[in-house]
């Protein structure tokens, strides 16, 4: 690990009391918390209960005691392997927020809908949540295809979405907070690492066939060719849910790339990695860097099929900090000792906390006022991954980590970057 992890503690409070009083980080955190009137010195939310007519002027589902939000993920279909953890994390965060007094004195009520790994269904369910249930926010989506399907509904109905997945960038909406990383934070930074540490010059690109992998590989190819001065020796896409990678693996064996650069998603990863191993391609004889395997997928793939390969993520369950250890303990106490915690799961956990901070800074549930708070540049959060900073472009300033998978389905973190400012529209792309 190239950078020492920052000390962690209880969310919203640990670093406020640490460090030199005049440090920029401390000043920023104190400013952020000072802007959230219901956070006490101990970090607990006070039981203030402002009049509903004052804090909800847009007919959202807010009463004197309750505020309703939506959770919208795939609980069924090929993406359920990836999105189950996000559902669990969002429910854990909401339970914890309710246990400390809720948001503006209101307990959070959840309406959960199943996108069923089908993009039109995501749009239909988002419309229901906003137009029939009048939810104050939605926590959900995983694939870019599902987010793209939901986005027109959000913008038409002026709803809020907290989107937890790493994605291709090239997008910014006032109705979305992106708690995962965009391409410059994950793709470019990960390619820089593999080019430097593995002396990689030739790359074979493979992904599932939809928006995120295709756009991500387009960005990656240009970065490889123009910045790293490397060569792409193959590029393949498999249908979402595909289980047949034999032809692609044969081409990879023929081309012998320095790096297999992968963006295969969901349940297809199980077949992809098992067939690689069966073909004699493993972490001991081939560098493979994936953008879409977290601990959630690793559980289905099996650590023995993944060992020695690498993932580029901002979070791994094995992160050795007191804050993360406490988060892992709380998550497993609620969802079971074997429940995996991956990058998107952790980013999903951040959503309700960031929404709470923005609502309380705004002093209102009204979308436009919450968006104004989100764009203030004054919201930060002591997340399990470490401090994150909500930037005015609706993305988080975070760090990238490279994890090397072990036989037990966990990853050793072999690299941590400096903080990377979000840049969803990189020049030249």
Short mmCIF file of C-alpha atoms in Angstrom, two decimals:
data_model
loop_
_atom_site.label_atom_id
_atom_site.label_comp_id
_atom_site.label_asym_id
_atom_site.label_seq_id
_atom_site.Cartn_x
_atom_site.Cartn_y
_atom_site.Cartn_z
CA UNK A 1 0.00 0.00 0.00
CA UNK A 2 1.68 3.21 -1.16
CA UNK A 3 -0.30 5.60 1.02
CA UNK A 4 -0.95 5.25 4.71
CA UNK A 5 -4.67 4.99 5.34
CA UNK A 6 -6.21 7.93 7.17
CA UNK A 7 -7.39 7.23 10.73
CA UNK A 8 -11.09 6.49 10.83
CA UNK A 9 -13.79 6.71 13.45
CA UNK A 10 -17.50 7.20 13.87
CA UNK A 11 -19.20 8.67 10.84
CA UNK A 12 -19.27 12.48 10.71
CA UNK A 13 -17.24 12.99 13.84
CA UNK A 14 -13.94 11.18 14.14
CA UNK A 15 -11.66 13.45 12.13
CA UNK A 16 -13.30 16.65 13.31
CA UNK A 17 -11.59 16.31 16.64
CA UNK A 18 -8.30 15.05 15.20
CA UNK A 19 -5.40 16.75 13.56
CA UNK A 20 -4.02 20.25 13.92
CA UNK A 21 -6.71 22.88 14.50
CA UNK A 22 -5.58 24.91 11.53
CA UNK A 23 -5.27 22.03 9.04
CA UNK A 24 -7.28 22.48 5.79
CA UNK A 25 -8.90 19.08 6.25
CA UNK A 26 -10.06 19.86 9.76
CA UNK A 27 -11.39 23.28 8.73
CA UNK A 28 -13.33 21.70 5.87
CA UNK A 29 -14.89 19.05 8.10
CA UNK A 30 -15.81 21.52 10.80
CA UNK A 31 -17.39 23.74 8.16
CA UNK A 32 -19.31 20.82 6.71
CA UNK A 33 -20.69 19.70 10.04
CA UNK A 34 -21.43 23.28 11.09
CA UNK A 35 -23.68 23.42 8.05
CA UNK A 36 -25.67 20.43 9.25
CA UNK A 37 -27.63 21.87 12.19
CA UNK A 38 -28.96 18.57 13.51
CA UNK A 39 -25.57 16.92 14.02
CA UNK A 40 -24.54 17.27 17.64
CA UNK A 41 -21.03 17.41 19.02
CA UNK A 42 -21.24 13.67 19.67
CA UNK A 43 -22.31 12.98 16.10
CA UNK A 44 -25.88 12.01 17.00
CA UNK A 45 -28.91 13.59 15.36
CA UNK A 46 -31.04 15.69 17.67
CA UNK A 47 -34.79 15.10 17.80
CA UNK A 48 -35.71 18.41 16.19
CA UNK A 49 -38.97 18.22 14.31
CA UNK A 50 -39.63 21.31 12.17
CA UNK A 51 -43.14 21.80 10.76
CA UNK A 52 -43.81 19.66 7.70
CA UNK A 53 -45.34 22.56 5.77
CA UNK A 54 -42.02 24.40 6.08
CA UNK A 55 -39.69 21.59 4.98
CA UNK A 56 -41.85 19.97 2.30
CA UNK A 57 -43.46 22.38 -0.16
CA UNK A 58 -43.50 19.99 -3.15
CA UNK A 59 -45.92 17.30 -1.94
CA UNK A 60 -43.37 14.61 -1.24
CA UNK A 61 -44.22 11.67 1.04
CA UNK A 62 -43.23 13.46 4.21
CA UNK A 63 -45.34 13.61 7.38
CA UNK A 64 -44.65 14.99 10.83
CA UNK A 65 -43.02 11.68 11.78
CA UNK A 66 -41.98 9.92 8.59
CA UNK A 67 -40.28 10.40 5.20
CA UNK A 68 -40.59 7.78 2.46
CA UNK A 69 -37.74 6.81 0.13
CA UNK A 70 -37.39 4.19 -2.58
CA UNK A 71 -34.85 1.38 -3.07
CA UNK A 72 -34.69 0.25 -6.70
CA UNK A 73 -32.28 -2.56 -7.60
CA UNK A 74 -32.34 -5.95 -9.30
CA UNK A 75 -33.39 -8.49 -6.69
CA UNK A 76 -33.88 -11.04 -9.49
CA UNK A 77 -32.19 -11.82 -12.82
CA UNK A 78 -28.52 -11.89 -13.81
CA UNK A 79 -27.68 -8.68 -11.90
CA UNK A 80 -29.03 -9.92 -8.57
CA UNK A 81 -25.59 -11.39 -7.76
CA UNK A 82 -24.20 -7.84 -7.83
CA UNK A 83 -27.11 -5.75 -6.53
CA UNK A 84 -28.15 -7.76 -3.46
CA UNK A 85 -25.32 -6.24 -1.44
CA UNK A 86 -26.36 -2.72 -2.42
CA UNK A 87 -29.90 -3.36 -1.16
CA UNK A 88 -28.52 -4.68 2.12
CA UNK A 89 -26.16 -1.72 2.55
CA UNK A 90 -28.84 0.88 1.91
CA UNK A 91 -31.16 -0.80 4.42
CA UNK A 92 -28.36 -0.93 7.00
CA UNK A 93 -27.62 2.78 6.59
CA UNK A 94 -31.32 3.64 6.84
CA UNK A 95 -31.70 1.52 9.99
CA UNK A 96 -28.73 3.31 11.54
CA UNK A 97 -30.07 6.74 10.58
CA UNK A 98 -33.45 5.87 12.07
CA UNK A 99 -31.75 4.64 15.24
CA UNK A 100 -30.12 8.04 15.66
CA UNK A 101 -33.30 10.07 15.14
CA UNK A 102 -33.95 9.96 11.38
CA UNK A 103 -33.73 12.94 9.04
CA UNK A 104 -35.08 16.30 10.19
CA UNK A 105 -36.76 14.38 13.00
CA UNK A 106 -38.52 11.98 10.57
CA UNK A 107 -37.96 8.22 10.52
CA UNK A 108 -37.25 6.83 7.05
CA UNK A 109 -39.80 4.44 5.53
CA UNK A 110 -38.63 2.31 2.58
CA UNK A 111 -40.58 1.17 -0.47
CA UNK A 112 -38.49 -1.41 -2.34
CA UNK A 113 -39.00 -2.20 -6.02
CA UNK A 114 -37.34 -4.87 -8.18
CA UNK A 115 -35.81 -3.73 -11.47
CA UNK A 116 -35.41 -7.45 -12.33
CA UNK A 117 -32.25 -6.89 -14.45
CA UNK A 118 -34.49 -5.35 -17.11
CA UNK A 119 -33.96 -1.72 -18.06
CA UNK A 120 -37.56 -0.81 -19.08
CA UNK A 121 -38.69 -2.26 -15.75
CA UNK A 122 -36.31 0.11 -13.95
CA UNK A 123 -37.92 3.07 -15.72
CA UNK A 124 -41.41 1.80 -14.91
CA UNK A 125 -40.59 1.29 -11.22
CA UNK A 126 -38.89 4.70 -10.93
CA UNK A 127 -42.02 6.32 -12.38
CA UNK A 128 -44.15 4.50 -9.78
CA UNK A 129 -41.91 5.54 -6.91
CA UNK A 130 -41.92 9.20 -7.95
CA UNK A 131 -45.47 9.68 -9.26
CA UNK A 132 -47.49 7.30 -7.07
CA UNK A 133 -45.40 6.99 -3.91
CA UNK A 134 -43.90 10.53 -4.05
CA UNK A 135 -40.63 9.34 -2.51
CA UNK A 136 -38.14 11.98 -1.39
CA UNK A 137 -35.18 10.09 -2.87
CA UNK A 138 -34.34 6.83 -4.63
CA UNK A 139 -31.31 4.71 -3.80
CA UNK A 140 -30.65 2.36 -6.65
CA UNK A 141 -29.62 1.10 -10.09
CA UNK A 142 -26.36 -0.75 -10.85
CA UNK A 143 -25.78 -0.96 -14.59
CA UNK A 144 -25.43 2.16 -16.69
CA UNK A 145 -28.26 0.81 -18.82
CA UNK A 146 -30.60 0.90 -15.83
CA UNK A 147 -29.43 4.40 -14.87
CA UNK A 148 -29.89 5.67 -18.42
CA UNK A 149 -33.41 4.20 -18.43
CA UNK A 150 -34.30 5.92 -15.15
CA UNK A 151 -32.67 9.30 -15.90
CA UNK A 152 -35.46 10.79 -18.10
CA UNK A 153 -38.02 9.88 -15.43
CA UNK A 154 -35.93 11.51 -12.72
CA UNK A 155 -35.43 14.71 -14.69
CA UNK A 156 -39.09 14.96 -15.75
CA UNK A 157 -40.39 14.44 -12.19
CA UNK A 158 -37.47 16.25 -10.50
CA UNK A 159 -36.57 13.21 -8.41
CA UNK A 160 -33.29 12.35 -6.69
CA UNK A 161 -31.22 9.22 -7.37
CA UNK A 162 -28.19 8.11 -5.36
CA UNK A 163 -26.32 5.85 -7.82
CA UNK A 164 -23.65 3.61 -6.26
CA UNK A 165 -21.81 1.98 -9.16
CA UNK A 166 -18.50 2.82 -10.83
CA UNK A 167 -19.41 3.94 -14.33
CA UNK A 168 -18.13 5.37 -17.61
CA UNK A 169 -18.63 9.08 -16.80
CA UNK A 170 -19.60 11.46 -19.64
CA UNK A 171 -22.72 12.32 -17.65
CA UNK A 172 -23.80 14.78 -14.98
CA UNK A 173 -27.37 15.38 -13.88
CA UNK A 174 -28.59 17.58 -11.06
CA UNK A 175 -30.98 14.75 -10.21
CA UNK A 176 -28.22 12.18 -9.58
CA UNK A 177 -25.47 11.85 -6.98
CA UNK A 178 -22.83 9.40 -8.23
CA UNK A 179 -21.26 7.67 -5.21
CA UNK A 180 -19.23 5.27 -7.36
CA UNK A 181 -16.22 6.34 -9.40
CA UNK A 182 -16.23 7.67 -12.95
CA UNK A 183 -13.71 6.62 -15.61
CA UNK A 184 -10.84 8.97 -14.78
CA UNK A 185 -10.90 7.77 -11.18
CA UNK A 186 -11.13 4.03 -11.93
CA UNK A 187 -10.17 3.33 -15.56
CA UNK A 188 -7.33 5.77 -16.18
CA UNK A 189 -5.86 5.42 -12.68
CA UNK A 190 -6.00 1.61 -12.91
CA UNK A 191 -4.35 1.57 -16.33
CA UNK A 192 -1.60 3.84 -15.02
CA UNK A 193 -0.94 1.30 -12.25
CA UNK A 194 -0.82 -1.78 -14.47
CA UNK A 195 1.36 -0.03 -17.06
CA UNK A 196 3.85 1.05 -14.41
CA UNK A 197 3.86 -1.97 -12.10
CA UNK A 198 3.51 -4.74 -14.73
CA UNK A 199 5.34 -2.98 -17.57
CA UNK A 200 2.26 -3.68 -19.69
CA UNK A 201 2.31 -2.74 -23.37
CA UNK A 202 -0.34 -4.99 -24.95
CA UNK A 203 -3.94 -5.22 -23.79
CA UNK A 204 -6.90 -7.48 -24.64
CA UNK A 205 -10.23 -5.79 -23.83
CA UNK A 206 -13.34 -7.79 -22.98
CA UNK A 207 -16.70 -6.69 -21.62
CA UNK A 208 -20.39 -7.41 -21.49
CA UNK A 209 -22.36 -5.93 -24.35
CA UNK A 210 -24.07 -2.77 -23.11
CA UNK A 211 -23.38 0.91 -22.44
CA UNK A 212 -20.86 0.80 -19.62
CA UNK A 213 -18.36 -1.78 -20.95
CA UNK A 214 -18.48 -0.42 -24.52
CA UNK A 215 -18.02 3.22 -23.47
CA UNK A 216 -15.43 2.30 -20.86
CA UNK A 217 -13.39 0.30 -23.37
CA UNK A 218 -13.61 3.17 -25.86
CA UNK A 219 -12.10 5.46 -23.22
CA UNK A 220 -9.55 2.81 -22.19
CA UNK A 221 -8.43 2.17 -25.78
CA UNK A 222 -7.76 5.86 -26.37
CA UNK A 223 -5.90 6.16 -23.06
CA UNK A 224 -3.82 3.05 -23.81
CA UNK A 225 -2.91 4.24 -27.30
CA UNK A 226 -2.41 7.96 -26.74
CA UNK A 227 -1.21 8.27 -23.14
CA UNK A 228 0.41 4.91 -22.35
CA UNK A 229 1.56 4.35 -25.95
CA UNK A 230 0.50 0.72 -25.69
CA UNK A 231 -1.40 -1.51 -28.13
CA UNK A 232 -4.86 -3.09 -28.00
CA UNK A 233 -4.49 -6.57 -29.53
CA UNK A 234 -8.12 -7.64 -29.18
CA UNK A 235 -11.55 -6.35 -28.14
CA UNK A 236 -14.58 -8.57 -27.48
CA UNK A 237 -18.10 -8.16 -26.07
CA UNK A 238 -20.34 -10.92 -24.75
CA UNK A 239 -24.11 -10.69 -24.43
CA UNK A 240 -25.29 -9.76 -20.94
CA UNK A 241 -25.78 -13.03 -19.08
CA UNK A 242 -23.57 -14.97 -21.51
CA UNK A 243 -21.91 -18.13 -20.19
CA UNK A 244 -19.80 -19.06 -23.24
CA UNK A 245 -16.32 -17.52 -23.42
CA UNK A 246 -14.54 -20.31 -25.28
CA UNK A 247 -13.98 -18.41 -28.52
CA UNK A 248 -12.69 -15.32 -26.70
CA UNK A 249 -10.32 -17.38 -24.56
CA UNK A 250 -8.91 -19.09 -27.64
CA UNK A 251 -8.17 -15.68 -29.19
CA UNK A 252 -6.52 -14.51 -25.98
CA UNK A 253 -4.26 -17.59 -25.94
CA UNK A 254 -3.26 -16.79 -29.52
CA UNK A 255 -2.60 -13.07 -28.91
CA UNK A 256 -0.77 -13.52 -25.56
CA UNK A 257 -1.50 -9.98 -24.25
CA UNK A 258 0.42 -8.52 -21.33
CA UNK A 259 -2.93 -7.68 -19.69
CA UNK A 260 -6.48 -8.94 -20.01
CA UNK A 261 -8.57 -5.86 -19.21
CA UNK A 262 -12.07 -7.01 -18.27
CA UNK A 263 -15.49 -5.44 -17.77
CA UNK A 264 -17.65 -8.56 -17.74
CA UNK A 265 -20.56 -8.00 -15.34
CA UNK A 266 -22.95 -9.91 -13.12
CA UNK A 267 -23.38 -13.67 -13.23
CA UNK A 268 -21.37 -13.98 -16.46
CA UNK A 269 -18.25 -13.54 -14.35
CA UNK A 270 -18.74 -17.02 -12.87
CA UNK A 271 -18.43 -18.71 -16.28
CA UNK A 272 -15.73 -16.28 -17.48
CA UNK A 273 -13.28 -16.99 -14.66
CA UNK A 274 -14.02 -20.72 -14.42
CA UNK A 275 -13.41 -21.13 -18.16
CA UNK A 276 -10.18 -19.11 -17.94
CA UNK A 277 -8.89 -21.48 -15.28
CA UNK A 278 -10.00 -24.53 -17.24
CA UNK A 279 -8.01 -23.20 -20.20
CA UNK A 280 -4.89 -22.88 -18.05
CA UNK A 281 -5.01 -19.08 -17.72
CA UNK A 282 -4.62 -18.06 -14.09
CA UNK A 283 -3.21 -15.40 -11.81
CA UNK A 284 0.22 -17.02 -11.81
CA UNK A 285 0.78 -16.87 -15.58
CA UNK A 286 -1.40 -13.97 -16.76
CA UNK A 287 -2.04 -10.42 -15.55
CA UNK A 288 -5.76 -9.69 -15.55
CA UNK A 289 -7.22 -6.43 -14.27
CA UNK A 290 -11.00 -6.33 -13.91
CA UNK A 291 -13.25 -3.33 -13.36
CA UNK A 292 -16.31 -5.28 -12.29
CA UNK A 293 -15.42 -8.01 -9.82
CA UNK A 294 -16.02 -7.15 -6.19
CA UNK A 295 -16.41 -9.41 -3.17
CA UNK A 296 -20.06 -9.91 -4.21
CA UNK A 297 -19.07 -11.50 -7.54
CA UNK A 298 -16.04 -13.24 -5.98
CA UNK A 299 -18.37 -15.25 -3.76
CA UNK A 300 -20.09 -16.70 -6.82
CA UNK A 301 -16.92 -17.11 -8.88
CA UNK A 302 -15.00 -18.90 -6.14
CA UNK A 303 -11.69 -17.62 -4.81
CA UNK A 304 -9.81 -20.57 -6.34
CA UNK A 305 -10.83 -19.35 -9.82
CA UNK A 306 -9.91 -15.73 -9.10
CA UNK A 307 -6.70 -15.94 -7.06
CA UNK A 308 -3.85 -13.82 -8.38
CA UNK A 309 -5.99 -11.63 -10.64
CA UNK A 310 -6.54 -7.92 -9.84
CA UNK A 311 -9.52 -5.58 -9.43
CA UNK A 312 -9.46 -1.76 -9.62
CA UNK A 313 -11.91 -0.44 -7.00
CA UNK A 314 -12.13 2.32 -4.43
CA UNK A 315 -13.04 -0.14 -1.66
CA UNK A 316 -12.27 -3.69 -0.58
CA UNK A 317 -13.74 -5.46 2.44
CA UNK A 318 -10.23 -6.20 3.70
CA UNK A 319 -9.41 -2.48 4.13
CA UNK A 320 -7.56 -2.36 7.43
CA UNK A 321 -8.93 0.69 9.25
CA UNK A 322 -10.95 0.96 12.48
CA UNK A 323 -13.82 2.66 10.62
CA UNK A 324 -14.08 -0.13 8.05
CA UNK A 325 -13.72 -2.88 10.63
CA UNK A 326 -16.67 -1.41 12.53
CA UNK A 327 -18.70 -1.18 9.30
CA UNK A 328 -17.92 -4.81 8.40
CA UNK A 329 -18.91 -5.90 11.91
CA UNK A 330 -22.23 -4.04 11.70
CA UNK A 331 -23.00 -5.31 8.18
CA UNK A 332 -22.36 -8.94 9.05
CA UNK A 333 -24.29 -8.66 12.32
CA UNK A 334 -27.34 -7.69 10.26
CA UNK A 335 -26.89 -9.81 7.12
CA UNK A 336 -24.85 -12.81 8.26
CA UNK A 337 -21.19 -13.69 8.72
CA UNK A 338 -20.76 -14.83 5.11
CA UNK A 339 -22.44 -11.79 3.51
CA UNK A 340 -19.85 -10.21 1.16
CA UNK A 341 -19.15 -6.47 1.08
CA UNK A 342 -17.95 -5.19 -2.25
CA UNK A 343 -17.14 -1.80 -3.74
CA UNK A 344 -20.69 -1.02 -4.88
CA UNK A 345 -22.14 -2.30 -1.61
CA UNK A 346 -19.98 0.18 0.31
CA UNK A 347 -20.81 3.00 -2.13
CA UNK A 348 -24.50 2.17 -1.71
CA UNK A 349 -24.09 2.53 2.07
CA UNK A 350 -22.85 6.09 1.51
CA UNK A 351 -26.03 7.15 -0.33
CA UNK A 352 -28.50 7.51 2.56
CA UNK A 353 -25.86 9.22 4.73
CA UNK A 354 -25.00 11.78 2.04
CA UNK A 355 -28.70 12.40 1.39
CA UNK A 356 -29.30 12.93 5.11
CA UNK A 357 -26.42 15.44 5.25
CA UNK A 358 -27.76 17.35 2.23
CA UNK A 359 -31.35 17.43 3.52
CA UNK A 360 -30.26 18.69 6.91
CA UNK A 361 -27.95 21.26 5.38
CA UNK A 362 -30.88 22.42 3.20
CA UNK A 363 -33.33 22.29 6.10
CA UNK A 364 -35.81 20.84 3.63
CA UNK A 365 -36.74 17.71 1.68
CA UNK A 366 -37.55 19.78 -1.44
CA UNK A 367 -35.43 18.49 -4.30
CA UNK A 368 -34.13 21.85 -5.53
CA UNK A 369 -33.01 22.87 -2.03
CA UNK A 370 -31.34 19.49 -1.44
CA UNK A 371 -29.54 19.78 -4.80
CA UNK A 372 -28.29 23.24 -3.83
CA UNK A 373 -26.81 21.77 -0.64
CA UNK A 374 -25.26 18.91 -2.61
CA UNK A 375 -23.59 21.43 -4.92
CA UNK A 376 -22.22 23.54 -2.04
CA UNK A 377 -18.91 21.69 -1.90
CA UNK A 378 -19.32 21.54 1.90
CA UNK A 379 -20.50 17.96 2.37
CA UNK A 380 -17.99 15.29 3.32
CA UNK A 381 -18.46 11.91 4.94
CA UNK A 382 -16.26 9.59 6.97
CA UNK A 383 -17.19 6.46 5.00
CA UNK A 384 -15.84 2.93 5.46
CA UNK A 385 -13.54 3.59 2.48
CA UNK A 386 -12.20 6.73 4.21
CA UNK A 387 -13.17 10.37 3.91
CA UNK A 388 -15.14 11.19 0.76
CA UNK A 389 -16.02 14.68 -0.46
CA UNK A 390 -19.15 15.51 -2.46
CA UNK A 391 -18.01 17.87 -5.19
CA UNK A 392 -20.31 20.40 -6.95
CA UNK A 393 -20.37 18.15 -10.06
CA UNK A 394 -22.33 15.54 -8.05
CA UNK A 395 -19.41 13.07 -7.89
CA UNK A 396 -17.16 12.14 -4.97
CA UNK A 397 -13.48 12.93 -4.55
CA UNK A 398 -12.04 9.53 -3.63
CA UNK A 399 -9.02 7.27 -4.01
CA UNK A 400 -8.46 4.20 -6.21
CA UNK A 401 -7.22 0.91 -4.81
CA UNK A 402 -5.88 -2.17 -6.57
CA UNK A 403 -6.73 -5.48 -4.91
CA UNK A 404 -5.07 -8.85 -5.63
CA UNK A 405 -7.56 -11.68 -5.08
CA UNK A 406 -6.84 -14.52 -2.68
CA UNK A 407 -8.17 -18.08 -2.55
CA UNK A 408 -10.56 -17.13 0.24
CA UNK A 409 -12.42 -14.60 -1.94
CA UNK A 410 -10.86 -11.57 -0.25
CA UNK A 411 -8.33 -9.19 -1.78
CA UNK A 412 -4.96 -7.91 -0.59
CA UNK A 413 -4.77 -4.18 -1.29
CA UNK A 414 -1.49 -3.66 -3.17
CA UNK A 415 -1.93 -0.01 -4.15
CA UNK A 416 -3.82 3.08 -2.95
CA UNK A 417 -3.76 6.28 -5.00
CA UNK A 418 -3.82 9.86 -3.80
CA UNK A 419 -7.23 11.53 -3.80
CA UNK A 420 -8.55 11.91 -7.36
CA UNK A 421 -10.89 14.78 -8.22
CA UNK A 422 -13.92 13.61 -10.19
CA UNK A 423 -13.81 14.61 -13.84
CA UNK A 424 -16.77 13.05 -15.66
CA UNK A 425 -15.95 14.90 -18.89
CA UNK A 426 -12.20 14.40 -19.49
CA UNK A 427 -10.83 16.59 -22.28
CA UNK A 428 -10.37 14.75 -25.55
CA UNK A 429 -12.82 11.95 -24.77
#
